[in-house]
């Protein structure tokens, strides 16, 4: 495989400044015109089509111009705009540099942005505070965490305060015992001593403050952490949990990485590398993982194996739970994975056994997420039932060789990276399409790769799965990642299989929509979506479902 010199179009497909015509038609709002023009231009670059003069001068469509009206009949406020300072916004401008160990993270459920991210944030702050000079630390009296935006609006249902406290006392997501988090829920008055220098600072859940849900935040998932000496602030940092367990902070600069062997910004570029080198998307991704992270093939696969094994373990653990088990929280939702599995296997029709068992595997892993047990972000905690369902089905049921599943995991990662790169993995930015929609697209790519599909079929399967989640909102009932999330993972898994079934049986070259176009639609829909449907529990099922 060597195609390093392949020429790329240097234009960034999503860089508005590179695409927007200078003449804005009279009477049009500049911001909306720029946004629409960027999307049309990006489509042109990705598809190799030129925008016609008519398209360039056309006014924005009425739908894009008009704020949707809420069910109450009032005009809802705009979604929290993302600050252009955030790396998560700037990142789409270069090649994809994400690596598997950043992407697939093991951590406690139920939400990568509301549990894993905040735990990583407070753990990071603890490390920074520990480096302060001894004379400063000797005056420290308290640690305080303030949660804002979506973290405040739905954090209670997600256990954000417990995750944040766990990070402060030195726990990391991958190794924290879920029983520790359960004990914080069951005994919320516990106090812990955080050792900083010679000082021991008492901390408890009272130090995690649910602050303003609305405001001028850089990201909807914003939080601050402070080390105090009485009323004086010794150290303060503002952080952002930007989705999938990824975090940033004020002044964040992404770590410098080695250049990828095959730099790509789009699925089209990635697939071209695979096709011209007569190999697979999975193998191109392997080469990139090795070059970006400086790891050997064995090291990359060892990590992928760890994630595969963890996914299988979550499904097994979920299936072992009794139907009388009740998930934490006010919904009082009973576990049903084991029951669905058992009854599905009793079905006399093979196809229904397949759909039923795939659904049950997804329910099992997702219920584990709802319990706050360890799950794998693929790409997030809320969507953590989708990929494990397919991994379990391929490895444990169909007995597909592990190497094919490994390659599938890398192809799935590429799908997730591209969605993160050009759109979002955060429900607080883009609703559930960014979580379960992306998970389903990843799972479709996994299955297609595991069954040796051509790269175009892999792309088509991922595209189809993502396409049929566009517009899906995030409206968790009571702020708990259970309804609609758990069943939604089952639907995401089945849709992934359906997408593979269609993509592998149609004439691939006739598939009309490409993956990059659908990722742009994801980004655009995320921007236009009413903020009430972005992990705030202010609308949708969160409003209409009555808990007795
Ligand atoms: S509705 Fe979807 S995005 Fe929202 S919490 Fe549930 S799984 Fe996550």
Coordinates of C-alpha atoms and ligand atoms in Angstrom, one line a residue:
X1 CA 0.0 0.0 0.0
X2 CA 1.7 3.1 -1.0
X3 CA -0.1 6.1 -2.3
X4 CA 1.2 8.8 -0.2
X5 CA 1.7 11.2 -3.1
X6 CA -1.8 11.0 -4.3
X7 CA -3.0 14.5 -5.0
X8 CA -5.8 16.0 -2.9
X9 CA -8.1 18.9 -3.5
X10 CA -6.7 21.3 -0.9
X11 CA -10.0 22.9 -0.5
X12 CA -11.6 22.0 2.8
X13 CA -15.1 20.7 2.0
X14 CA -16.6 22.4 5.0
X15 CA -14.5 25.6 5.3
X16 CA -17.1 28.3 4.6
X17 CA -14.4 31.0 3.9
X18 CA -13.1 28.8 1.0
X19 CA -16.4 28.3 -0.5
X20 CA -18.7 31.3 -0.1
X21 CA -19.1 33.6 -3.0
X22 CA -18.4 37.2 -2.2
X23 CA -21.7 38.5 -3.5
X24 CA -24.5 38.1 -1.1
X25 CA -27.8 38.6 -2.7
X26 CA -29.5 41.8 -1.5
X27 CA -31.9 41.4 1.4
X28 CA -30.4 38.1 2.6
X29 CA -29.1 37.5 6.1
X30 CA -25.3 37.1 5.8
X31 CA -24.9 34.3 8.3
X32 CA -27.6 32.1 6.8
X33 CA -26.3 32.8 3.4
X34 CA -22.8 31.7 4.4
X35 CA -24.0 28.6 6.1
X36 CA -26.2 27.5 3.1
X37 CA -23.5 28.4 0.6
X38 CA -20.9 26.4 2.5
X39 CA -23.1 23.3 2.5
X40 CA -23.8 23.5 -1.2
X41 CA -20.2 24.2 -1.9
X42 CA -19.0 21.3 0.3
X43 CA -21.4 19.0 -1.7
X44 CA -19.8 20.3 -4.9
X45 CA -16.3 19.5 -3.7
X46 CA -17.2 16.1 -2.3
X47 CA -19.1 15.1 -5.4
X48 CA -16.9 16.7 -7.9
X49 CA -19.9 18.8 -9.2
X50 CA -19.7 22.4 -9.9
X51 CA -22.2 24.8 -8.4
X52 CA -24.3 26.4 -11.1
X53 CA -24.6 30.2 -11.2
X54 CA -28.3 29.7 -10.4
X55 CA -27.4 27.7 -7.3
X56 CA -24.8 30.3 -6.3
X57 CA -27.3 33.1 -6.3
X58 CA -30.4 31.3 -5.1
X59 CA -31.9 32.6 -1.9
X60 CA -31.9 30.3 1.1
X61 CA -34.9 28.0 1.2
X62 CA -37.8 29.1 3.4
X63 CA -37.4 26.3 5.8
X64 CA -33.8 27.3 6.6
X65 CA -34.9 30.8 7.1
X66 CA -37.6 30.1 9.5
X67 CA -37.2 29.0 13.1
X68 CA -39.4 26.0 13.7
X69 CA -42.4 26.7 16.0
X70 CA -42.6 24.6 19.1
X71 CA -45.7 22.6 20.2
X72 CA -46.6 25.4 22.5
X73 CA -46.9 27.7 19.5
X74 CA -44.1 29.9 20.7
X75 CA -41.0 30.5 18.7
X76 CA -38.2 28.6 20.5
X77 CA -34.9 30.2 21.2
X78 CA -31.9 29.4 19.1
X79 CA -29.6 26.5 20.0
X80 CA -26.5 27.3 22.0
X81 CA -24.0 28.3 19.2
X82 CA -20.7 26.6 19.4
X83 CA -17.8 28.9 19.9
X84 CA -15.4 29.0 16.8
X85 CA -12.5 28.7 19.4
X86 CA -13.4 25.1 20.1
X87 CA -11.2 22.5 18.5
X88 CA -14.3 20.4 18.0
X89 CA -15.5 23.1 15.6
X90 CA -12.1 23.8 13.9
X91 CA -11.2 20.2 13.4
X92 CA -12.9 19.6 10.1
X93 CA -10.3 21.7 8.4
X94 CA -7.5 19.1 8.3
X95 CA -7.1 15.4 7.8
X96 CA -8.7 13.0 10.2
X97 CA -6.3 12.4 13.1
X98 CA -8.4 10.6 15.6
X99 CA -7.1 7.3 16.8
X100 CA -8.9 4.2 18.1
X101 CA -7.7 4.6 21.7
X102 CA -9.2 8.1 21.8
X103 CA -12.4 7.0 20.1
X104 CA -13.4 3.7 21.7
X105 CA -13.3 4.4 25.4
X106 CA -14.3 2.1 28.3
X107 CA -16.1 3.9 31.1
X108 CA -19.2 4.0 33.2
X109 CA -22.6 4.7 31.7
X110 CA -25.0 6.2 31.1
X111 CA -23.6 9.0 28.9
X112 CA -20.1 9.6 27.5
X113 CA -20.7 13.3 27.5
X114 CA -22.3 13.5 31.0
X115 CA -20.4 10.8 32.8
X116 CA -17.1 9.8 31.1
X117 CA -16.4 13.4 30.0
X118 CA -17.0 15.0 33.4
X119 CA -15.0 12.3 35.1
X120 CA -12.1 12.9 32.8
X121 CA -12.4 16.6 33.3
X122 CA -12.3 16.6 37.1
X123 CA -9.5 14.0 37.0
X124 CA -7.6 16.3 34.7
X125 CA -8.2 19.2 37.1
X126 CA -7.0 17.2 40.0
X127 CA -3.7 16.5 38.1
X128 CA -3.3 20.2 37.4
X129 CA -4.0 21.2 41.0
X130 CA -1.5 18.7 42.3
X131 CA 1.3 20.5 40.4
X132 CA 0.7 23.9 42.1
X133 CA 3.5 25.1 44.4
X134 CA 3.4 23.6 47.9
X135 CA 2.9 27.0 49.6
X136 CA -0.2 27.6 47.5
X137 CA -1.6 24.1 48.2
X138 CA -1.1 24.6 51.9
X139 CA -3.8 27.3 51.8
X140 CA -6.4 25.3 49.9
X141 CA -9.7 24.7 51.6
X142 CA -12.2 23.5 49.0
X143 CA -12.8 22.1 45.5
X144 CA -15.9 23.2 43.6
X145 CA -17.4 22.0 40.3
X146 CA -20.1 24.0 38.5
X147 CA -22.1 22.3 35.8
X148 CA -23.8 24.4 33.0
X149 CA -26.0 24.0 30.0
X150 CA -27.0 20.4 29.2
X151 CA -24.8 19.1 31.9
X152 CA -26.9 21.0 34.4
X153 CA -30.3 20.3 32.6
X154 CA -30.0 16.5 32.5
X155 CA -26.9 15.8 34.6
X156 CA -29.0 14.5 37.6
X157 CA -30.5 11.8 35.4
X158 CA -27.1 10.9 34.1
X159 CA -25.3 10.8 37.4
X160 CA -23.0 13.6 36.3
X161 CA -22.4 14.8 39.9
X162 CA -21.2 11.3 40.9
X163 CA -18.9 11.0 37.9
X164 CA -17.5 14.5 38.6
X165 CA -16.9 13.6 42.2
X166 CA -15.2 10.3 41.3
X167 CA -12.8 12.1 39.0
X168 CA -11.9 14.6 41.8
X169 CA -11.1 11.7 44.1
X170 CA -8.7 10.2 41.5
X171 CA -10.9 7.7 39.7
X172 CA -10.6 7.2 36.0
X173 CA -13.4 6.1 33.7
X174 CA -11.7 2.9 32.4
X175 CA -10.9 1.6 35.8
X176 CA -13.5 3.0 38.1
X177 CA -15.6 0.3 39.9
X178 CA -19.2 1.0 39.1
X179 CA -20.0 -0.1 42.6
X180 CA -18.2 3.1 43.8
X181 CA -20.6 5.2 41.7
X182 CA -23.5 3.1 43.0
X183 CA -22.4 3.8 46.6
X184 CA -22.5 7.5 45.9
X185 CA -26.0 7.2 44.7
X186 CA -27.1 5.0 47.7
X187 CA -25.2 7.1 50.3
X188 CA -25.0 10.6 48.9
X189 CA -23.7 12.2 52.1
X190 CA -20.3 10.5 52.0
X191 CA -17.2 12.8 52.3
X192 CA -13.8 12.0 50.8
X193 CA -10.4 13.5 51.5
X194 CA -8.5 14.7 48.4
X195 CA -4.8 14.8 49.0
X196 CA -3.1 17.8 47.5
X197 CA 0.4 18.4 48.7
X198 CA 0.3 18.2 52.5
X199 CA -3.3 19.2 52.5
X200 CA -6.4 17.0 52.7
X201 CA -9.4 18.7 51.2
X202 CA -12.8 17.3 52.1
X203 CA -15.1 16.8 49.1
X204 CA -18.7 15.5 48.7
X205 CA -21.5 15.6 46.2
X206 CA -22.4 19.0 47.8
X207 CA -19.3 20.4 46.0
X208 CA -20.8 19.6 42.6
X209 CA -23.2 22.4 41.8
X210 CA -25.9 22.3 39.2
X211 CA -25.6 25.8 37.8
X212 CA -27.3 27.7 35.0
X213 CA -28.9 25.7 32.2
X214 CA -29.0 28.6 29.8
X215 CA -26.3 31.2 29.1
X216 CA -23.6 32.3 26.7
X217 CA -21.5 29.1 26.9
X218 CA -18.8 28.1 24.4
X219 CA -20.4 24.6 24.3
X220 CA -23.7 23.3 25.7
X221 CA -21.7 20.9 27.9
X222 CA -19.7 23.4 29.9
X223 CA -18.3 23.1 33.4
X224 CA -15.8 24.9 35.6
X225 CA -13.6 23.4 38.4
X226 CA -12.0 25.5 41.1
X227 CA -9.5 25.1 43.9
X228 CA -10.3 27.6 46.6
X229 CA -8.6 29.1 49.6
X230 CA -11.5 30.5 51.5
X231 CA -13.0 32.9 48.9
X232 CA -9.8 33.2 46.9
X233 CA -9.5 31.2 43.8
X234 CA -6.1 29.3 43.6
X235 CA -6.8 27.6 40.3
X236 CA -9.8 27.7 38.0
X237 CA -10.4 26.0 34.6
X238 CA -13.3 26.0 32.2
X239 CA -13.9 22.7 30.4
X240 CA -16.2 21.4 27.7
X241 CA -17.4 17.8 27.4
X242 CA -17.7 17.8 23.6
X243 CA -19.2 14.3 23.0
X244 CA -18.1 10.7 23.0
X245 CA -16.1 11.3 26.2
X246 CA -13.8 13.8 24.4
X247 CA -12.9 16.9 26.4
X248 CA -11.5 20.3 25.8
X249 CA -10.8 23.3 27.9
X250 CA -10.4 27.1 27.6
X251 CA -7.2 27.6 25.6
X252 CA -7.1 23.9 24.5
X253 CA -4.7 23.1 21.7
X254 CA -4.9 19.6 20.3
X255 CA -1.9 17.4 20.9
X256 CA 0.6 17.3 18.0
X257 CA 0.4 14.0 16.1
X258 CA 2.4 12.3 13.5
X259 CA 1.0 12.7 9.9
X260 CA -1.2 9.8 8.8
X261 CA 0.1 7.6 6.0
X262 CA -3.1 8.1 4.1
X263 CA -4.4 11.6 4.9
X264 CA -8.2 11.8 4.3
X265 CA -10.9 14.2 5.1
X266 CA -13.8 12.5 3.4
X267 CA -15.1 9.0 2.8
X268 CA -14.5 9.5 -0.9
X269 CA -10.8 10.1 -0.2
X270 CA -10.6 7.2 2.2
X271 CA -12.3 4.8 -0.2
X272 CA -10.1 6.0 -3.1
X273 CA -7.0 5.0 -1.0
X274 CA -8.5 1.6 -0.4
X275 CA -9.5 1.0 -4.0
X276 CA -6.3 2.3 -5.6
X277 CA -4.2 0.2 -3.2
X278 CA -6.4 -2.9 -3.8
X279 CA -7.1 -3.2 -0.1
X280 CA -9.8 -2.5 2.4
X281 CA -10.9 0.5 4.4
X282 CA -9.9 -1.4 7.5
X283 CA -6.3 -1.9 6.3
X284 CA -6.0 1.8 5.4
X285 CA -7.2 2.7 8.9
X286 CA -4.7 0.3 10.4
X287 CA -1.9 2.0 8.5
X288 CA -3.1 5.4 9.7
X289 CA -3.3 4.2 13.3
X290 CA 0.2 3.0 13.1
X291 CA 1.6 6.2 11.5
X292 CA -0.4 8.7 13.7
X293 CA 0.1 7.0 17.0
X294 CA 3.5 5.4 16.3
X295 CA 2.2 1.9 17.2
X296 CA 2.9 -1.5 15.8
X297 CA 0.2 -3.6 14.1
X298 CA 0.2 -5.9 17.1
X299 CA -0.4 -2.9 19.4
X300 CA -3.3 -1.6 17.4
X301 CA -4.9 -5.0 17.2
X302 CA -4.3 -5.6 20.9
X303 CA -6.3 -2.5 21.7
X304 CA -9.0 -3.4 19.2
X305 CA -9.2 -6.8 20.8
X306 CA -9.6 -5.2 24.2
X307 CA -12.5 -3.2 23.0
X308 CA -14.1 -6.2 21.2
X309 CA -13.8 -8.3 24.4
X310 CA -15.3 -5.5 26.5
X311 CA -18.2 -5.3 24.1
X312 CA -18.9 -9.0 24.2
X313 CA -18.6 -8.8 28.0
X314 CA -21.3 -6.0 28.2
X315 CA -23.7 -8.1 26.2
X316 CA -23.1 -11.2 28.3
X317 CA -23.5 -9.3 31.5
X318 CA -26.7 -7.6 30.3
X319 CA -28.2 -10.9 29.2
X320 CA -27.4 -12.4 32.6
X321 CA -29.7 -9.9 34.4
X322 CA -33.1 -11.1 35.5
X323 CA -36.3 -9.6 34.0
X324 CA -37.1 -8.6 37.6
X325 CA -34.1 -6.3 37.7
X326 CA -35.2 -2.6 37.8
X327 CA -32.9 0.1 36.4
X328 CA -32.0 3.0 38.6
X329 CA -34.2 6.1 38.5
X330 CA -37.8 7.2 38.6
X331 CA -38.9 5.4 35.4
X332 CA -38.7 2.0 37.2
X333 CA -37.8 0.4 33.9
X334 CA -37.5 -3.4 34.0
X335 CA -34.7 -5.2 32.3
X336 CA -36.0 -7.1 29.3
X337 CA -32.9 -8.2 27.3
X338 CA -32.8 -11.8 28.6
X339 CA -36.6 -12.2 28.1
X340 CA -36.5 -10.9 24.6
X341 CA -33.5 -13.1 23.8
X342 CA -35.1 -16.3 25.2
X343 CA -38.5 -15.7 23.5
X344 CA -36.8 -14.7 20.2
X345 CA -34.9 -18.0 20.2
X346 CA -38.2 -19.9 20.6
X347 CA -39.6 -18.3 17.5
X348 CA -40.2 -20.8 14.7
X349 CA -39.0 -18.4 12.0
X350 CA -35.3 -18.0 11.5
X351 CA -35.5 -14.4 10.4
X352 CA -37.4 -13.4 13.5
X353 CA -34.9 -15.2 15.6
X354 CA -32.2 -13.2 14.0
X355 CA -33.9 -9.8 14.4
X356 CA -35.1 -10.7 18.0
X357 CA -31.6 -11.8 19.1
X358 CA -29.9 -8.8 17.6
X359 CA -32.3 -6.6 19.4
X360 CA -31.8 -8.5 22.6
X361 CA -28.0 -8.1 22.4
X362 CA -28.4 -4.3 21.9
X363 CA -30.9 -4.1 24.8
X364 CA -28.5 -6.1 27.0
X365 CA -25.5 -3.7 26.4
X366 CA -27.7 -0.6 26.6
X367 CA -29.3 -1.7 29.8
X368 CA -25.8 -2.1 31.2
X369 CA -25.3 1.5 30.3
X370 CA -28.5 2.4 32.0
X371 CA -27.2 0.7 35.2
X372 CA -24.1 2.9 35.1
X373 CA -21.9 -0.2 34.5
X374 CA -18.9 -0.1 32.3
X375 CA -19.6 0.3 28.6
X376 CA -17.7 1.3 25.5
X377 CA -18.2 4.6 23.7
X378 CA -19.1 3.6 20.1
X379 CA -19.4 6.5 19.6
X380 CA -21.1 7.4 22.9
X381 CA -22.6 5.9 26.1
X382 CA -26.2 6.4 25.1
X383 CA -25.6 4.5 21.9
X384 CA -23.4 1.8 23.6
X385 CA -25.8 -1.0 22.7
X386 CA -25.5 -0.8 18.9
X387 CA -22.0 -1.8 18.1
X388 CA -21.7 -4.5 20.8
X389 CA -24.9 -6.1 19.4
X390 CA -23.3 -6.6 16.0
X391 CA -19.9 -7.5 17.4
X392 CA -21.5 -10.2 19.6
X393 CA -23.7 -11.4 16.8
X394 CA -20.7 -11.7 14.4
X395 CA -18.2 -13.3 16.8
X396 CA -20.3 -15.3 19.2
X397 CA -23.3 -16.4 17.0
X398 CA -22.1 -16.3 13.4
X399 CA -18.5 -17.3 14.4
X400 CA -17.0 -14.8 11.9
X401 CA -13.2 -14.9 12.2
X402 CA -11.8 -12.4 14.7
X403 CA -9.5 -10.8 12.2
X404 CA -12.5 -9.8 10.1
X405 CA -14.2 -8.3 13.1
X406 CA -11.0 -6.4 13.9
X407 CA -11.0 -4.9 10.4
X408 CA -14.7 -4.1 10.8
X409 CA -14.0 -2.2 14.0
X410 CA -11.4 -0.1 12.2
X411 CA -13.8 0.6 9.3
X412 CA -16.5 1.5 11.9
X413 CA -14.1 3.8 13.6
X414 CA -13.5 5.6 10.3
X415 CA -17.2 6.2 10.0
X416 CA -17.3 7.6 13.5
X417 CA -14.2 9.8 12.9
X418 CA -15.7 11.4 9.8
X419 CA -19.0 12.2 11.7
X420 CA -17.0 13.7 14.5
X421 CA -14.7 15.5 12.1
X422 CA -17.5 17.2 10.0
X423 CA -20.5 17.0 12.2
X424 CA -20.8 16.0 15.8
X425 CA -21.1 13.0 18.2
X426 CA -22.8 15.1 20.9
X427 CA -26.5 14.9 21.5
X428 CA -26.2 18.3 23.1
X429 CA -25.1 19.6 19.7
X430 CA -27.0 17.4 17.3
X431 CA -29.6 15.2 19.0
X432 CA -29.8 11.5 18.9
X433 CA -28.9 11.3 15.2
X434 CA -25.4 12.2 16.3
X435 CA -25.3 9.2 18.8
X436 CA -27.5 6.3 17.6
X437 CA -27.4 7.5 14.0
X438 CA -23.6 7.4 14.0
X439 CA -23.5 4.2 15.9
X440 CA -25.8 2.5 13.4
X441 CA -23.7 3.8 10.5
X442 CA -20.6 2.4 12.3
X443 CA -22.2 -0.9 12.8
X444 CA -23.3 -1.2 9.2
X445 CA -19.7 -0.6 8.1
X446 CA -18.5 -3.2 10.7
X447 CA -20.8 -5.9 9.3
X448 CA -20.1 -5.0 5.6
X449 CA -16.3 -5.2 6.3
X450 CA -16.6 -8.4 8.3
X451 CA -18.4 -10.0 5.3
X452 CA -15.6 -8.8 2.9
X453 CA -17.8 -6.3 1.1
X454 CA -16.2 -4.0 -1.4
X455 CA -15.3 -0.5 0.0
X456 CA -18.2 1.1 -1.9
X457 CA -20.6 -1.3 -0.3
X458 CA -19.1 -0.5 3.1
X459 CA -19.7 3.2 2.4
X460 CA -23.2 2.6 1.1
X461 CA -24.2 0.6 4.1
X462 CA -22.9 3.3 6.5
X463 CA -24.6 6.0 4.5
X464 CA -27.9 4.2 4.5
X465 CA -27.9 3.6 8.2
X466 CA -27.0 7.2 8.9
X467 CA -29.5 8.6 6.4
X468 CA -32.4 6.9 8.1
X469 CA -31.6 8.4 11.5
X470 CA -31.3 12.0 10.2
X471 CA -33.4 14.4 12.3
X472 CA -33.7 12.0 15.3
X473 CA -34.0 14.1 18.4
X474 CA -32.7 13.5 21.9
X475 CA -35.5 13.6 24.5
X476 CA -34.6 11.3 27.4
X477 CA -37.5 10.9 29.8
X478 CA -36.7 12.4 33.2
X479 CA -33.1 12.9 32.0
X480 CA -32.3 9.2 32.3
X481 CA -30.6 7.4 29.4
X482 CA -33.3 4.7 29.3
X483 CA -36.4 5.8 27.4
X484 CA -36.1 6.0 24.4
X485 CA -32.4 5.2 24.5
X486 CA -32.4 1.5 25.3
X487 CA -34.9 0.4 22.7
X488 CA -33.4 2.9 20.3
X489 CA -30.1 1.0 20.5
X490 CA -32.0 -2.1 19.4
X491 CA -33.5 -0.3 16.4
X492 CA -30.1 1.2 15.6
X493 CA -28.6 -2.3 15.5
X494 CA -31.4 -3.7 13.3
X495 CA -31.2 -0.7 11.0
X496 CA -27.5 -1.3 10.6
X497 CA -28.2 -4.9 9.5
X498 CA -30.9 -3.7 7.1
X499 CA -28.5 -1.1 5.7
X500 CA -26.0 -3.9 5.1
X501 CA -28.6 -6.1 3.6
X502 CA -29.7 -3.4 1.1
X503 CA -26.1 -2.3 0.3
X504 CA -24.9 -5.8 -0.3
X505 CA -27.8 -6.7 -2.6
X506 CA -28.2 -3.6 -4.6
X507 CA -26.0 -2.6 -7.6
X508 CA -23.5 -0.6 -5.5
X509 CA -22.7 2.0 -8.2
X510 CA -26.3 3.0 -8.4
X511 CA -26.6 4.0 -4.8
X512 CA -27.7 7.6 -5.2
X513 CA -26.5 9.3 -1.9
X514 CA -22.9 9.2 -0.8
X515 CA -21.7 9.1 2.8
X516 CA -20.1 12.5 2.7
X517 CA -23.4 14.1 1.6
X518 CA -25.2 12.5 4.5
X519 CA -22.6 13.6 7.0
X520 CA -23.2 17.1 5.7
X521 CA -26.9 16.7 6.2
X522 CA -26.2 15.5 9.7
X523 CA -24.2 18.6 10.4
X524 CA -26.8 20.9 8.9
X525 CA -29.7 19.2 10.7
X526 CA -27.7 19.5 14.0
X527 CA -27.3 23.2 13.4
X528 CA -31.0 23.7 12.6
X529 CA -32.4 21.4 15.3
X530 CA -34.3 23.2 18.1
X531 CA -32.3 23.3 21.3
X532 CA -35.2 21.7 23.2
X533 CA -34.4 18.4 21.4
X534 CA -30.7 18.4 22.3
X535 CA -30.3 16.4 25.5
X536 CA -32.2 19.0 27.6
X537 CA -35.3 16.8 28.4
X538 CA -37.5 19.9 27.6
X539 CA -39.5 18.4 24.8
X540 CA -40.6 15.2 23.0
X541 CA -41.0 12.1 25.0
X542 CA -39.5 13.9 28.0
X543 CA -42.5 16.1 28.0
X544 CA -45.2 13.7 26.9
X545 CA -44.5 10.7 29.0
X546 CA -46.0 10.9 32.5
X547 CA -44.3 9.0 35.2
X548 CA -46.6 7.6 37.9
Ligands
LIG1 S1 -32.2 10.0 23.2 FE1 -30.4 9.3 22.1 S2 -28.9 10.9 22.3 FE2 -30.5 11.3 23.8 S3 -29.6 10.4 25.7 FE3 -30.9 8.8 24.7 S4 -29.4 7.7 23.4 FE4 -28.4 9.6 23.9

